[in-house]
Coordinates of C-alpha atoms in Angstrom, one line a residue:
M1 CA 13.9 8.7 -6.6
H2 CA 16.4 10.0 -3.4
F3 CA 18.8 7.2 -2.7
V4 CA 21.0 7.9 0.6
T5 CA 23.2 4.8 1.7
G6 CA 25.4 4.5 4.6
G7 CA 26.6 1.7 7.3
S8 CA 24.7 0.0 9.4
F9 CA 23.3 1.8 12.3
N10 CA 24.8 4.9 10.6
G11 CA 21.6 7.1 11.2
K12 CA 20.3 6.5 7.2
A13 CA 16.7 5.9 8.7
K14 CA 16.3 8.6 11.7
W15 CA 18.3 11.1 8.4
V16 CA 14.9 10.5 6.2
R17 CA 12.6 11.2 8.4
E18 CA 13.9 14.7 9.1
Q19 CA 15.1 15.4 5.6
Y20 CA 11.4 14.5 4.7
Q21 CA 9.8 15.8 7.9
L22 CA 7.8 12.3 7.8
A23 CA 6.0 13.3 11.3
E24 CA 4.3 15.7 9.6
R25 CA 3.6 14.4 6.3
E26 CA 2.0 11.5 4.7
S27 CA 3.8 8.6 3.9
T28 CA 4.0 5.5 3.7
W29 CA 7.7 3.3 5.7
I30 CA 8.1 -0.2 4.2
S31 CA 11.0 -2.1 5.3
A32 CA 12.5 -5.2 4.4
Y33 CA 14.6 -5.5 7.8
Q34 CA 10.7 -5.7 9.0
G35 CA 9.8 -9.0 7.0
D36 CA 8.1 -6.5 3.6
E37 CA 7.7 -7.5 0.4
I38 CA 9.3 -5.6 -2.7
P39 CA 5.8 -3.2 -3.1
V40 CA 3.5 -2.7 -6.1
L41 CA 3.7 1.6 -5.4
N42 CA 0.5 3.1 -4.4
G43 CA -0.3 7.0 -5.0
K44 CA 0.9 8.0 -1.6
Q45 CA 2.7 10.9 -1.9
I46 CA 6.6 9.8 -0.1
I47 CA 7.2 6.3 0.1
V48 CA 10.2 4.5 1.6
L49 CA 12.0 1.3 0.6
E50 CA 14.2 0.8 3.4
G51 CA 16.8 -2.5 3.3
I52 CA 17.3 -2.5 0.0
E53 CA 20.2 -4.8 0.9
W54 CA 18.2 -7.3 2.3
W55 CA 16.1 -7.8 -0.9
I56 CA 18.9 -7.6 -3.7
R57 CA 19.7 -10.8 -1.5
Q58 CA 16.4 -12.5 -1.4
I59 CA 16.5 -12.3 -5.2
N60 CA 19.9 -13.2 -5.5
Q61 CA 18.7 -16.6 -3.7
T62 CA 16.5 -18.0 -6.1
I63 CA 18.4 -16.2 -9.7
P64 CA 21.8 -15.3 -11.0
A65 CA 23.5 -12.0 -10.9
D66 CA 22.7 -10.7 -14.0
E67 CA 19.1 -12.0 -14.4
C68 CA 19.2 -10.0 -10.8
R69 CA 20.2 -6.7 -11.5
E70 CA 18.2 -6.5 -14.7
K71 CA 15.2 -7.4 -12.5
W72 CA 16.3 -4.4 -10.2
Q73 CA 16.1 -2.4 -13.6
S74 CA 13.2 -2.5 -14.0
L75 CA 11.5 -2.7 -11.0
V76 CA 13.6 0.9 -10.4
R77 CA 12.4 2.0 -14.1
E78 CA 8.6 1.2 -12.7
W79 CA 9.1 3.0 -9.8
L80 CA 10.5 6.1 -11.8
K81 CA 7.5 6.3 -14.2
W82 CA 5.2 6.3 -10.5
E83 CA 7.2 8.9 -9.2
S84 CA 7.4 10.8 -12.7
M85 CA 2.9 11.2 -12.4
D86 CA 2.6 13.7 -10.0
R87 CA 5.3 16.2 -9.0
Q88 CA 4.3 15.5 -5.6
R89 CA 5.2 12.4 -5.1
K90 CA 9.1 11.1 -4.2
L91 CA 10.0 7.9 -4.0
V92 CA 13.3 6.8 -1.6
L93 CA 15.2 4.0 -1.2
I94 CA 17.5 3.2 1.8
G95 CA 20.5 1.0 1.5
S96 CA 22.8 -0.4 3.6
D97 CA 26.6 -0.2 2.4
I98 CA 28.1 -3.8 2.2
S99 CA 31.1 -3.3 0.8
K100 CA 33.1 -3.0 2.9
G101 CA 35.1 -4.9 5.5
I102 CA 36.5 -8.5 4.7
V103 CA 35.1 -10.0 1.4
P104 CA 33.5 -13.1 2.2
M105 CA 34.2 -16.7 2.0
A106 CA 30.9 -17.8 0.9
A107 CA 30.5 -17.5 -2.5
E108 CA 26.8 -16.6 -2.3
D109 CA 27.8 -13.9 0.0
R110 CA 29.9 -12.4 -2.3
W111 CA 27.2 -13.2 -5.4
W112 CA 25.2 -11.1 -3.1
R113 CA 28.1 -8.2 -2.3
D114 CA 28.7 -8.0 -6.1
S115 CA 25.3 -8.1 -6.9
T116 CA 23.9 -4.6 -4.6
G117 CA 26.9 -3.1 -5.6
W118 CA 25.9 -3.5 -9.2
V119 CA 22.2 -2.1 -8.6
Y120 CA 23.7 0.5 -6.2
Q121 CA 26.0 1.8 -8.9
D122 CA 22.2 2.3 -11.4
L123 CA 20.6 3.4 -7.9
V124 CA 23.0 5.8 -8.8
S125 CA 22.6 6.5 -12.4
A126 CA 18.9 6.7 -11.9
A127 CA 18.3 9.0 -8.8
E128 CA 18.1 12.8 -8.9
R129 CA 19.3 12.9 -5.7
V130 CA 22.4 10.4 -3.4
D131 CA 23.5 11.0 0.2
V132 CA 25.8 8.8 2.8
I133 CA 25.1 8.7 5.6
W134 CA 27.9 8.2 8.0
Y135 CA 27.8 8.0 12.3
G136 CA 24.7 10.7 11.6
I137 CA 26.6 13.3 9.3
S138 CA 24.7 13.2 5.4
Q139 CA 27.0 14.1 2.5
K140 CA 25.4 14.4 -0.9
L141 CA 27.0 12.9 -3.8
K142 CA 24.3 14.1 -5.8

C-alpha cells in the first residue's frame, strides 16, 4: 500500500499517474471527489483511491470519531489482505492534508480534522511507502 498526501491542488493525482505510468497500465481510479463510494476491491492490478479525507468526513458524520478510526483500521486490514493475495496488486491512497491553517470553529469540522489526522497516522503506519507532494514536488517519507 502506498499513501500519498499533501496540500489540495498540489499535484498529488498527476504525480501518482506519472509515478505508476497509469496511461500505459491497467488501473482503476476511484474518487471521493467524484462522489464514488468506498469500494470493495476487485482484481485490478493497480487501484487508486483518491479523496480519503472526504470519505473520512462522510463516515464521521454518521458515527463517533473513535468508531470512525476503527472502521478505517478494518478497511486497511481488508485492503492489505487484498493486496497481499497477488504481488502484481498495488493500492495507492491519496488524501489531502487538512491539518494546516486555522483550527475550524465548528465542532464537526474539528472532529473531521482530528479524525483525518488519526486515520492518516494509521495509514502511514500500515503503508509500505509514503510520499508527500507539495507544489508538484515529491518527498518520500517511508
